[in-house]
Coordinates of C-alpha atoms and ligand atoms in Angstrom, one line a residue:
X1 CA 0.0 0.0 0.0
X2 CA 1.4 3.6 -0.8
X3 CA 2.8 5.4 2.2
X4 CA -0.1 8.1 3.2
X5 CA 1.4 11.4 2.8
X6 CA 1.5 13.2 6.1
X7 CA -1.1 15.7 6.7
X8 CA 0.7 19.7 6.1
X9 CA 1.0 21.9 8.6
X10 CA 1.9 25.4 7.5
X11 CA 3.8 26.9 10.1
X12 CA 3.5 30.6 8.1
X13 CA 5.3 33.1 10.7
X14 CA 7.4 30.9 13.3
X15 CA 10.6 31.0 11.4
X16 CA 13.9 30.4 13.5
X17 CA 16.0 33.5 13.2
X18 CA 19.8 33.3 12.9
X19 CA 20.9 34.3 16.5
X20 CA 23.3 37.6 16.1
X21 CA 26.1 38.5 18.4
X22 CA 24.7 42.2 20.0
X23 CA 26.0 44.7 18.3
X24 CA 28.0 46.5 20.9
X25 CA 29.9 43.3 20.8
X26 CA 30.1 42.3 17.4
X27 CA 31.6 45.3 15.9
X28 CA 34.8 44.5 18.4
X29 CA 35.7 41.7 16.1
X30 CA 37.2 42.1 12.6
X31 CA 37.6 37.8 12.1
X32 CA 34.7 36.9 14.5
X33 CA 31.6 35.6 12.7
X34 CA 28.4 37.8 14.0
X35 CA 25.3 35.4 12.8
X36 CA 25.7 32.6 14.7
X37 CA 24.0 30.3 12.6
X38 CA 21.3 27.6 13.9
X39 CA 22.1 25.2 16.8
X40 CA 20.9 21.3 16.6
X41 CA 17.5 21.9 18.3
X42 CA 17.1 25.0 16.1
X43 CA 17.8 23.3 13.3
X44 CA 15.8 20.5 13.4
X45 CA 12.9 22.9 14.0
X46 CA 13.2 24.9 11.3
X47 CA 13.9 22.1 8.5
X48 CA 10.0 21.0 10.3
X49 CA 8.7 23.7 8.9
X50 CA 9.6 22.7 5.3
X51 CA 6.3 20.7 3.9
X52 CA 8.6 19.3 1.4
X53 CA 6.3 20.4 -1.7
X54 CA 6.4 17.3 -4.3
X55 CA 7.0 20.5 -7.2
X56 CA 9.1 23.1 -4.8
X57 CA 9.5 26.4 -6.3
X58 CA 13.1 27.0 -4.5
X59 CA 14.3 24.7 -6.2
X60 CA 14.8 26.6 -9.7
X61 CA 15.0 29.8 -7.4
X62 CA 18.4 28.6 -6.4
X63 CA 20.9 28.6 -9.8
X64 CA 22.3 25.5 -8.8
X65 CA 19.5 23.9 -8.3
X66 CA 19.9 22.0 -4.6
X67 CA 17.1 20.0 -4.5
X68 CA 16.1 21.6 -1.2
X69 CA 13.1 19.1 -1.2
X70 CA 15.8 16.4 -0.6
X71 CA 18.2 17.8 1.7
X72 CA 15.8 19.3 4.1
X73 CA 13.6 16.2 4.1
X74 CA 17.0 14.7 5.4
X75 CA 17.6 16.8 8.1
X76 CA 13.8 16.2 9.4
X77 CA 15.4 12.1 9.6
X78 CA 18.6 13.9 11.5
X79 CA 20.1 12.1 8.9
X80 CA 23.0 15.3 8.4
X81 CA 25.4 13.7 6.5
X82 CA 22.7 12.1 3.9
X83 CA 21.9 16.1 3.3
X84 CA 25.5 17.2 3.0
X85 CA 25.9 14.2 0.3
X86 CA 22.8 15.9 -1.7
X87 CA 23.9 19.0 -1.6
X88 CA 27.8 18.4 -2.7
X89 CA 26.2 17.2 -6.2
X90 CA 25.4 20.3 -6.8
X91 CA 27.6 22.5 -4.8
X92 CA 31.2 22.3 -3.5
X93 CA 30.4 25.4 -1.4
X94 CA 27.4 25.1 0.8
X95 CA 28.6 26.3 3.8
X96 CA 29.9 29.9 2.1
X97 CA 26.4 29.5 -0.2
X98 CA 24.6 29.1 2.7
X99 CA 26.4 32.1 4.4
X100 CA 26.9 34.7 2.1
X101 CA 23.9 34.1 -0.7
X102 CA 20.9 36.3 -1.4
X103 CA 19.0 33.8 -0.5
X104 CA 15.9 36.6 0.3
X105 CA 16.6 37.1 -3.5
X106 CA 17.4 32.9 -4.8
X107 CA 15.5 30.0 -3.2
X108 CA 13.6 31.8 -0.1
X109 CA 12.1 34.0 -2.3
X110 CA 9.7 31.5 -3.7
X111 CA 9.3 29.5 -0.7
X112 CA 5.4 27.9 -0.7
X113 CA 5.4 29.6 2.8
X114 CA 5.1 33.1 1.8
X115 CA 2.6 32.7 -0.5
X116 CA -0.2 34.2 2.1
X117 CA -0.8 36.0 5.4
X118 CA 3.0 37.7 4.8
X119 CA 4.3 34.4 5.7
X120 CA 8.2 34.2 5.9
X121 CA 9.7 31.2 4.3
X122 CA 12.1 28.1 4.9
X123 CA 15.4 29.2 6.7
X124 CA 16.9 27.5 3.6
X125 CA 20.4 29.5 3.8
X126 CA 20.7 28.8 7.5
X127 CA 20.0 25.3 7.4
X128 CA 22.8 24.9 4.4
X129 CA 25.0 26.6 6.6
X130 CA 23.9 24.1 9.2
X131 CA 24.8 20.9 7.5
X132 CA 27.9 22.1 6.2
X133 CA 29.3 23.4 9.8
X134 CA 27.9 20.0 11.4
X135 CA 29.9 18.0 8.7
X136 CA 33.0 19.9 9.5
X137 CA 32.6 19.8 13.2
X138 CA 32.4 16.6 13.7
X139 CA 35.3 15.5 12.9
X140 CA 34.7 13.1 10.9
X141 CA 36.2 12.4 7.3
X142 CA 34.9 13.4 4.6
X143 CA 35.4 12.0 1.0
X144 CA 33.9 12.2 -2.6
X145 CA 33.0 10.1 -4.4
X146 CA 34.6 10.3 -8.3
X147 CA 34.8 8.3 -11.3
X148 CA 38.3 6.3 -12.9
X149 CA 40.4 8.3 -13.9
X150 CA 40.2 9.2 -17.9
X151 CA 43.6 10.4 -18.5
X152 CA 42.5 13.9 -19.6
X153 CA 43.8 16.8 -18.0
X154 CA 42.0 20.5 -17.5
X155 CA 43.7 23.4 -16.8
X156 CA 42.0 26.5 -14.7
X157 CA 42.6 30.0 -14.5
X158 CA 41.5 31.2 -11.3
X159 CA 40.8 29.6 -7.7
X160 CA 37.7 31.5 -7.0
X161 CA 34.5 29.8 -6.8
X162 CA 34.2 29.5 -10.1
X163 CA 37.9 28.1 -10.7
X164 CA 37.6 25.8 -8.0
X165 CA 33.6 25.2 -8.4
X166 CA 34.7 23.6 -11.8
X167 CA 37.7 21.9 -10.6
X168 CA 35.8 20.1 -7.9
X169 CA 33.3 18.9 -10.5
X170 CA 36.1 17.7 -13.1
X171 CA 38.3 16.0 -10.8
X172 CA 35.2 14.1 -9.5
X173 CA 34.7 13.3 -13.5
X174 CA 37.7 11.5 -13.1
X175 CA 40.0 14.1 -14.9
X176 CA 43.2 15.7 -13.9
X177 CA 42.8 19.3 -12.8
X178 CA 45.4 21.8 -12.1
X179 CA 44.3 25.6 -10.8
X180 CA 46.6 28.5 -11.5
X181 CA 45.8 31.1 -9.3
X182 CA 47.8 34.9 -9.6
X183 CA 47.4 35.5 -5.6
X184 CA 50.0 33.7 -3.1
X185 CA 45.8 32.3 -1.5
X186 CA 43.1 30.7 -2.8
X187 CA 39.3 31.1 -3.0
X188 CA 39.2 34.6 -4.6
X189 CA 37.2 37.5 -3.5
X190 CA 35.8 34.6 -1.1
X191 CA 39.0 35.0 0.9
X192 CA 40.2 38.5 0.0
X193 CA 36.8 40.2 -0.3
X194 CA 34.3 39.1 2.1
X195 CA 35.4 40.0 5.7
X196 CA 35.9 37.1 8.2
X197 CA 32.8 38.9 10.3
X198 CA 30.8 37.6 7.6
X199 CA 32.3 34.1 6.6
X200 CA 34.6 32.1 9.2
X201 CA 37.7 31.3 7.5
X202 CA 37.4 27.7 8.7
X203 CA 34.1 26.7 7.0
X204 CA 35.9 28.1 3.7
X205 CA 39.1 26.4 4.2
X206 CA 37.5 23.1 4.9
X207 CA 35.3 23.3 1.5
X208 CA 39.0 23.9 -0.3
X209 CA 40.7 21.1 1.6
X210 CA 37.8 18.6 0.1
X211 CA 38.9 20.1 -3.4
X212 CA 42.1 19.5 -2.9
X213 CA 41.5 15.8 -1.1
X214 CA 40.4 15.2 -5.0
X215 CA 44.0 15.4 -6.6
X216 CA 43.5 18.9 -7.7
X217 CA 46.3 20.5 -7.8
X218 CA 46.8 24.4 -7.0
X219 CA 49.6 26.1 -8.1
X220 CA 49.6 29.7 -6.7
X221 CA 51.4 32.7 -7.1
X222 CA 51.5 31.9 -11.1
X223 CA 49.7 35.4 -13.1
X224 CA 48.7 33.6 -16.8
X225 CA 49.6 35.9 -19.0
X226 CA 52.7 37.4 -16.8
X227 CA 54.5 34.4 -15.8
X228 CA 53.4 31.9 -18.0
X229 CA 51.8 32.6 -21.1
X230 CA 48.4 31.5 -22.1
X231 CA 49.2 29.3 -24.8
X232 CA 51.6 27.2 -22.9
X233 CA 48.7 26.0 -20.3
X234 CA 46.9 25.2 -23.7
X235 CA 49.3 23.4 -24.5
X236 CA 49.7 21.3 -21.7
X237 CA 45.9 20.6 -20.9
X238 CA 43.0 18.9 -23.1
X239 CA 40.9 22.0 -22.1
X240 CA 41.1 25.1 -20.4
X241 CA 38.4 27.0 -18.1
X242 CA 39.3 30.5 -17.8
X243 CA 37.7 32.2 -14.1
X244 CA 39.5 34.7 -13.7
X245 CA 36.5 37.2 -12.0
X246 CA 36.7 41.1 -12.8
X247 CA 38.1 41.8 -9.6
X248 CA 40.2 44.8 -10.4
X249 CA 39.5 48.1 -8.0
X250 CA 37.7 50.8 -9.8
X251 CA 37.8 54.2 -8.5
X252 CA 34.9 56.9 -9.9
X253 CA 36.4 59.8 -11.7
X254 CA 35.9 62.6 -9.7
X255 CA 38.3 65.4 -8.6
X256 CA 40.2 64.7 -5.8
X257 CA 40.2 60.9 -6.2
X258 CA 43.7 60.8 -6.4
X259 CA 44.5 62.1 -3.1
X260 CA 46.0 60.3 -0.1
X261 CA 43.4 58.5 1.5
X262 CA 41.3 57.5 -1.0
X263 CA 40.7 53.8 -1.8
X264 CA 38.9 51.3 -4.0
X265 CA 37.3 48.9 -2.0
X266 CA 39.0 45.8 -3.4
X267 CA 42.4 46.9 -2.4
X268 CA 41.2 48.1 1.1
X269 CA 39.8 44.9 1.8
X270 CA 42.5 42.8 0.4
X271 CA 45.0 44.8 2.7
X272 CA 42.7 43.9 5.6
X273 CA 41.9 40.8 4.7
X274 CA 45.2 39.0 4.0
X275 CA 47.8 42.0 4.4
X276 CA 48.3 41.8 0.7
X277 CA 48.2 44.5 -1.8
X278 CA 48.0 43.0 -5.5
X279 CA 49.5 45.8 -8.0
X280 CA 47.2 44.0 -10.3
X281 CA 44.0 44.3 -8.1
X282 CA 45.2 47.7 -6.1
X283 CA 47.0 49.5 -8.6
X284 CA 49.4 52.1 -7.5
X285 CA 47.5 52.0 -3.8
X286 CA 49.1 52.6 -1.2
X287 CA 47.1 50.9 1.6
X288 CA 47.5 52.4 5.0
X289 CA 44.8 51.5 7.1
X290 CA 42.5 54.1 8.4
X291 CA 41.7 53.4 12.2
X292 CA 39.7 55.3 14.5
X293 CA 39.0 58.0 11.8
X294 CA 36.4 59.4 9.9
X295 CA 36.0 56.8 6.4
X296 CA 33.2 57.8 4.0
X297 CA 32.0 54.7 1.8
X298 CA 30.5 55.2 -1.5
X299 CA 28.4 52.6 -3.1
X300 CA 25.4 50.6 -2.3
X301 CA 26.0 46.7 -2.8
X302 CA 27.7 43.7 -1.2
X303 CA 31.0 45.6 -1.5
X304 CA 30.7 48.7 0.4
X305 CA 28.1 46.5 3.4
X306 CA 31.3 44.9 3.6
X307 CA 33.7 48.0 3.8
X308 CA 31.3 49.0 6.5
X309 CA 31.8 46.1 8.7
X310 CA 35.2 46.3 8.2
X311 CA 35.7 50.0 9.4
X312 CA 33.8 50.1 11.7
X313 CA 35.8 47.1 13.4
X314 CA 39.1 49.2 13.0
X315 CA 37.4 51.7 15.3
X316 CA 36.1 54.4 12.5
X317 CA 33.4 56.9 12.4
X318 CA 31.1 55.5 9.2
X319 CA 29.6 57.4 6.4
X320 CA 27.6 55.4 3.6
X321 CA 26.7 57.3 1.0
X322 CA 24.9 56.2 -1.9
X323 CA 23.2 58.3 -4.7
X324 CA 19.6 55.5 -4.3
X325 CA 17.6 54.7 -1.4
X326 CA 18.2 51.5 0.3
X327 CA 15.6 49.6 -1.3
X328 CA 17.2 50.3 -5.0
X329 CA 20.5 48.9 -3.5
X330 CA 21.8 45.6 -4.2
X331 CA 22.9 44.5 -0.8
X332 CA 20.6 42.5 1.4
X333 CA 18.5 44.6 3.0
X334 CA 18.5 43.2 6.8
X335 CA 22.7 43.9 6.3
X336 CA 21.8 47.7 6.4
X337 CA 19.5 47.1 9.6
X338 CA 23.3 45.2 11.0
X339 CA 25.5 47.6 9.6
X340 CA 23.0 50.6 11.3
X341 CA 22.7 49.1 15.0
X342 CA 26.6 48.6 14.9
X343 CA 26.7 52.5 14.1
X344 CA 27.1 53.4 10.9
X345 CA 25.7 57.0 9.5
X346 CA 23.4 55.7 6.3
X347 CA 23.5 58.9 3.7
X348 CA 20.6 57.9 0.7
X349 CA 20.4 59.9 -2.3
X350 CA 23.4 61.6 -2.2
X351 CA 26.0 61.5 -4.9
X352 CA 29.5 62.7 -4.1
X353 CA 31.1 65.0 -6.8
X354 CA 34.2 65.4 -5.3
X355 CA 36.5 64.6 -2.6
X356 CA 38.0 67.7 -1.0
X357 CA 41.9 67.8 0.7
X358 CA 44.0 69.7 2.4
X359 CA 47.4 71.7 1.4
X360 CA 49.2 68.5 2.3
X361 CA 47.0 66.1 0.0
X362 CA 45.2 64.5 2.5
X363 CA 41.8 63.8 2.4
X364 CA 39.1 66.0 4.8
X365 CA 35.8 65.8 3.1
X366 CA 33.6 64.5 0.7
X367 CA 31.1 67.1 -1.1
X368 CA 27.8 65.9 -2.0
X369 CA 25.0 66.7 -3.8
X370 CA 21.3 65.5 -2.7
X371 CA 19.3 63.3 -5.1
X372 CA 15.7 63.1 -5.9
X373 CA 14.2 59.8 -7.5
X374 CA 12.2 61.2 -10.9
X375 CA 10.2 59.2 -13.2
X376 CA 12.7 57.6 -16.4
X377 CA 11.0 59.1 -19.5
X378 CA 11.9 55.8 -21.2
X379 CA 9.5 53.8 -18.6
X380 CA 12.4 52.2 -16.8
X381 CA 13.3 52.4 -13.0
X382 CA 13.0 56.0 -11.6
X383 CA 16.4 57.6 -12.2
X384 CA 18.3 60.1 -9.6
X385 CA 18.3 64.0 -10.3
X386 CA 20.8 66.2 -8.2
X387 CA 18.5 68.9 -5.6
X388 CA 19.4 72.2 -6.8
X389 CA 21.6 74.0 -4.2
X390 CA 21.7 70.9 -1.8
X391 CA 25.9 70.5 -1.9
X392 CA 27.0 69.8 1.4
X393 CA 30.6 68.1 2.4
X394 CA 30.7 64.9 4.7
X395 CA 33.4 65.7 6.7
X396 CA 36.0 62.6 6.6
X397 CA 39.7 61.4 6.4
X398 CA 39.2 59.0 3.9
X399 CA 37.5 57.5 1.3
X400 CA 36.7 54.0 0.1
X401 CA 34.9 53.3 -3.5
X402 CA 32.8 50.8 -3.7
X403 CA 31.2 51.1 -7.4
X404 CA 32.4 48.6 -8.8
X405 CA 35.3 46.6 -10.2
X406 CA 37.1 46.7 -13.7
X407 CA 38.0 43.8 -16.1
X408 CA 41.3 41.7 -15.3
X409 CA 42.0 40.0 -18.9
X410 CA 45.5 39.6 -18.1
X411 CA 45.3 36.2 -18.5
X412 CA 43.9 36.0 -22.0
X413 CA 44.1 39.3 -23.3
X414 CA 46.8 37.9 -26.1
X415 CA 45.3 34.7 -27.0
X416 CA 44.5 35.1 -30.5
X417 CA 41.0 35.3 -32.2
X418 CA 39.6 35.2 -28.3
X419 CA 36.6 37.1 -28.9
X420 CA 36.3 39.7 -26.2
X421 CA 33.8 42.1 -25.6
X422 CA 33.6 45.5 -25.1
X423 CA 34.2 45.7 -21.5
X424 CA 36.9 43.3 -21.9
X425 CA 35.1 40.2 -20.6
X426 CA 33.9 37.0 -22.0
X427 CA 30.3 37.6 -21.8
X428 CA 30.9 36.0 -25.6
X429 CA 30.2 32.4 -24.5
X430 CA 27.9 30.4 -25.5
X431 CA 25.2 28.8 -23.5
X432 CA 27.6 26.2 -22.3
X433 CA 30.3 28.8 -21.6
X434 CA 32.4 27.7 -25.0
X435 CA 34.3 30.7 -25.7
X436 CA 34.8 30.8 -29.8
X437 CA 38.5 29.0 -29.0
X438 CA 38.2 25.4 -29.5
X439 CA 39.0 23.6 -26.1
X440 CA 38.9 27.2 -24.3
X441 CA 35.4 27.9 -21.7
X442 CA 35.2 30.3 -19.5
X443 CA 32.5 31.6 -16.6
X444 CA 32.4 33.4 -13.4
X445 CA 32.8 37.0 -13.5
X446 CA 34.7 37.5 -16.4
X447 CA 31.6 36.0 -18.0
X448 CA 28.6 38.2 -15.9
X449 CA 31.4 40.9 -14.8
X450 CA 30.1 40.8 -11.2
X451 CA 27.1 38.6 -9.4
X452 CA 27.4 36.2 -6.8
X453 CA 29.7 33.7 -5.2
X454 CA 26.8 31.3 -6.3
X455 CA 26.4 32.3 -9.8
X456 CA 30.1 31.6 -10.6
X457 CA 29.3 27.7 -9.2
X458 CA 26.2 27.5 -11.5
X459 CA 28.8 28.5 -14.2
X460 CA 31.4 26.2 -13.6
X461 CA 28.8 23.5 -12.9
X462 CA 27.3 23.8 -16.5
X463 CA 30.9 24.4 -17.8
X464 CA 32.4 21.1 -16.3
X465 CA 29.4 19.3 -17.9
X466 CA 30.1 20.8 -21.4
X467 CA 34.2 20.2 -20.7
X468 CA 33.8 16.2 -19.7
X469 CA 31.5 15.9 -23.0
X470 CA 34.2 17.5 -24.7
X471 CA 36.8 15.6 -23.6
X472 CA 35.1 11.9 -24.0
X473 CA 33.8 12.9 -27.4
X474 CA 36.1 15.6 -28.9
X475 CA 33.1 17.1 -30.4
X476 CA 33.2 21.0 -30.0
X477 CA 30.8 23.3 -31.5
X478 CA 30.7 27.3 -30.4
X479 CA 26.9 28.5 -30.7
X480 CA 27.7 32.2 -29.8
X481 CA 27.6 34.9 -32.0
X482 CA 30.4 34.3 -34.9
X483 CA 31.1 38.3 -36.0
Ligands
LIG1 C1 33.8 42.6 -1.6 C2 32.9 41.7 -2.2 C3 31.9 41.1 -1.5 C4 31.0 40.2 -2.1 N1 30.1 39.6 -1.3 C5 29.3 38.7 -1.8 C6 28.3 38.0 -1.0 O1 28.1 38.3 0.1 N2 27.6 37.1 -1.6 C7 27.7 36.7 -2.9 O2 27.1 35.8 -3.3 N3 28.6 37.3 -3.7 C8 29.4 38.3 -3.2 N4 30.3 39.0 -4.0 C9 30.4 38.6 -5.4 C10 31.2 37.3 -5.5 O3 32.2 37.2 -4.6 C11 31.7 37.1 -6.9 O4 30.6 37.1 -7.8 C12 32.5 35.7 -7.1 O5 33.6 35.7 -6.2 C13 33.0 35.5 -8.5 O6 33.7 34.4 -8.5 P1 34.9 34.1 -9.6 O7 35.5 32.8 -9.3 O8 34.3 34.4 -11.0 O9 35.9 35.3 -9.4 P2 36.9 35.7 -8.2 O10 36.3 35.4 -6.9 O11 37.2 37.1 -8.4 O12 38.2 34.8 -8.4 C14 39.0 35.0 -9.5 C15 40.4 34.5 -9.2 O13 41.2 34.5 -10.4 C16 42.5 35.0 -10.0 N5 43.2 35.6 -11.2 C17 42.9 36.7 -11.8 N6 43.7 36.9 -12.9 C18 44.5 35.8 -12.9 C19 45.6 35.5 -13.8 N7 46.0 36.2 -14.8 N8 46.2 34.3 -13.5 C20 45.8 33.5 -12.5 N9 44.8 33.8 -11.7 C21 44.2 35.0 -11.9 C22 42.2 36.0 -8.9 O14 43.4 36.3 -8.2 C23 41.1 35.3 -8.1 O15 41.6 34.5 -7.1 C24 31.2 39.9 -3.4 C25 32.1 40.5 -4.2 C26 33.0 41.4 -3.6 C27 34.1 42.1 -4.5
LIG2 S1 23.2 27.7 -2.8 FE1 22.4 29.7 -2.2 S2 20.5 30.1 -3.4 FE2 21.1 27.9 -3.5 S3 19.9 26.9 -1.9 FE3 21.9 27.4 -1.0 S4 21.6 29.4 -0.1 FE4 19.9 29.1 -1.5

């Protein structure tokens, strides 16, 4: 007889929320995690009020596809390690993913749970985050599974998540993956870019040491295109995936930019970070850390949240200013509620125009202009107008950019016929992330020049598919645009 389907109970509005440190005490802490993330009991609870829907719309929400309906029906058997088995089909990564995604944005945001009564869905982040962290502390050994070897060998530019997203899925293909990463670390803006307060070093580190518990092997410190030229890792691979990211600083073009104590964001944080400055990534920066000062941050997405927590932990007075309102921005929203409580001065619609100093080139203020949100006459989102006569100056002794990073194409910038487009990035690849170079994919950043840690795995996920078909079959066919 067919098992009776248990009767649902929609639990609409009890959702388990991630416990915080307060903020008086969080904002002491530059490498101490804040959310806390869900205990056992907590857990359990919350994967309870998953009613496993036999077509789950979170599913699809998330873009690589975790089969949520699986992996939370495990953890309602308290059968953890089954979960973290369904999830590492799809993603090497799940406890950064389930730290660090939108998930507000990806798979909660279609949760059955929210359908009515302003229900708030699954905890689907935080329980990710759960099964990775109780794999991990446990202590107990981990291995994947992965196929005989083939004898084919894939080369990867790049050990962020997309570089080492694919790496992980080709190695357990059975092939033989090296990464060549520029940086003397690995796990890109993951370890240079998102501050400790937000992702514990450990969970990260364990998810690489799997990778690496595969046979992949990492060579760092080596910049393709500087020390060893493109065509030689060609040469030496059946295929190459190019993930290089577009991680280079950007500043904004204003007057005064230039001035002692002004910074992009990706060099700031990659000084704070790992003590490194990256010509490449920082160039000509000098990185001297601002502490208990006055910083101004301008920008309004993952980038400057995370310049905020990281000021504010070295002690600094914090302006945000950002020429939208907060609900136009592209950071999470309850991060600005965090980043708030913990102190810092949130400036909306207001555009800086230039970045003031003193007779010995050091910063002291920001001017600004007030914005006003006005109708686009071309029917898209409402654009920002400056408020005649509304310049003021934010008075501050440095400055951090956060709008944005530039291209990197060091790496492939000579390899001939590469078609590259106009911003210097491969957004040229084809549905299955084939460049137009026969053997050559790429994804990540470079591809979408800037989206999310997860993103860059759905990438490499669909790339390592179209890589193993093109290593067993040698069939290649590029179905981008020829011209
Ligand atoms: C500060 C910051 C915070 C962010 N926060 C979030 C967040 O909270 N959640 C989220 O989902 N996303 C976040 N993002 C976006 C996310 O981190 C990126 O979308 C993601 O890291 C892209 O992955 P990737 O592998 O393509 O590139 P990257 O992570 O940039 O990795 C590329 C790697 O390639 C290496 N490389 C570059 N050139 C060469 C070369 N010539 N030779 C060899 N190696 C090379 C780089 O050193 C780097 O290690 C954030 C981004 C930033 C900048
Ligand atoms: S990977 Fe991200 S989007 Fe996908 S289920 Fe996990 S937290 Fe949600």
């Amino acid at each position: 007889m067919a098992e009776k389907r248990k009767k649902i109970v929609y639990r609409r509005h009890d959702r388990n929320e991630i416990p915080l440190l307060p903020p008086e005490v969080r904002k002491k802490y530059l490498n101490k995690e804040y959310a806390l993330g869900y205990g056992h009991t907590a857990a359990l609870d919350e994967a309870d009020r998953c009613i496993l829907c036999r077509k789950p719309p979170c599913t699809p929400s998330c873009p690589v596809n975790s089969e949520m309906e699986k992996w939370i029906g495990e953890i309602q058997k308290q059968n953890v390690w089954g979960a973290y088995e369904i999830l590492r089909k799809h993603n090497p990564f799940s406890s950064v993913c389930g730290r660090v995604c939108p998930q507000e944005r990806l798979c909660e945001s279609t949760c059955v749970l929210t359908f009515k009564d302003n229900g708030l869905s699954v905890g689907i982040g935080g329980l990710e985050r759960f099964v990775g962290d109780s794999i991990r502390l446990s202590g107990q050994e981990w291995t994947d599974e992965k196929e005989p070897p083939t004898g084919k060998s894939v080369g990867v530019i790049g050990a962020g998540p997309a570089g080492l997203a694919a790496a992980y899925f080709l190695a357990r293909k059975g092939h033989d993956v090296t990464v060549y990463e520029a940086l003397p670390f690995v796990g890109g803006v993951m370890r240079y870019g998102i501050p400790e307060a937000r992702l514990d070093r450990r969970a990260l580190d364990f998810e690489i040491d799997l990778i690496k518990k595969l046979g992949v092997e990492i060579k760092t410190g080596v910049k393709v295109g500087e020390d060893i030229p493109f065509d030689e890792i060609r040469k030496k691979h059946d295929a190459v995936f190019i993930a290089v990211g577009s991680g280079r600083g950007k500043k904004m073009g204003i007057p005064g930019e230039d001035l002692k104590g002004v910074y992009t964001a990706i060099g700031y944080l990659m000084k704070v970070n790992t003590d490194y400055v990256d010509p490449m990534l920082a160039p000509d920066e000098e990185v001297e850390l601002p502490r208990n000062k006055r910083v101004a941050i301008i920008g309004g997405g993952f980038t400057a949240v995370d310049c905020i927590i990281t000021a504010l932990r070295l002690g600094n007075e914090v302006h945000l200013v950002y020429r939208r309102t907060r609900e136009t921005s592209s950071a999470r929203d309850e991060e600005w509620d965090h980043v708030a409580e913990e102190g810092a001065i949130l400036h909306w619609l207001t555009q800086p125009i230039e970045v003031i100093g003193n007779e010995k080139g050091e910063v002291v203020g920001l001017k600004c202009v007030k914005m006003e949100l006005v109708p686009d006459e071309k029917g898209g989102r409402p654009r920002p107008k400056p408020v005649e006569g509304s310049e003021h100056i934010i008075e501050c002794d440095a400055v951090i950019m956060a709008v944005g990073q530039a291209d990197n194409p060091t790496a492939y910038k000579d390899v001939k016929g590469l078609k590259i487009d106009k911003w210097n990035n491969l957004s040229t690849v084809d549905e299955n992330f084939r460049t137009n170079i026969e053997g050559v994919f790429a994804g990540g950043d470079v591809v979408n020049g800037g989206d999310t840690v997860v993103t860059a795995i759905s990438h490499a996920k669909k790339a390592s598919q179209a890589i193993h078909e093109y290593l067993m079959t040698g069939k290649w066919e590029y179905k981008g645009e020829e011209s």
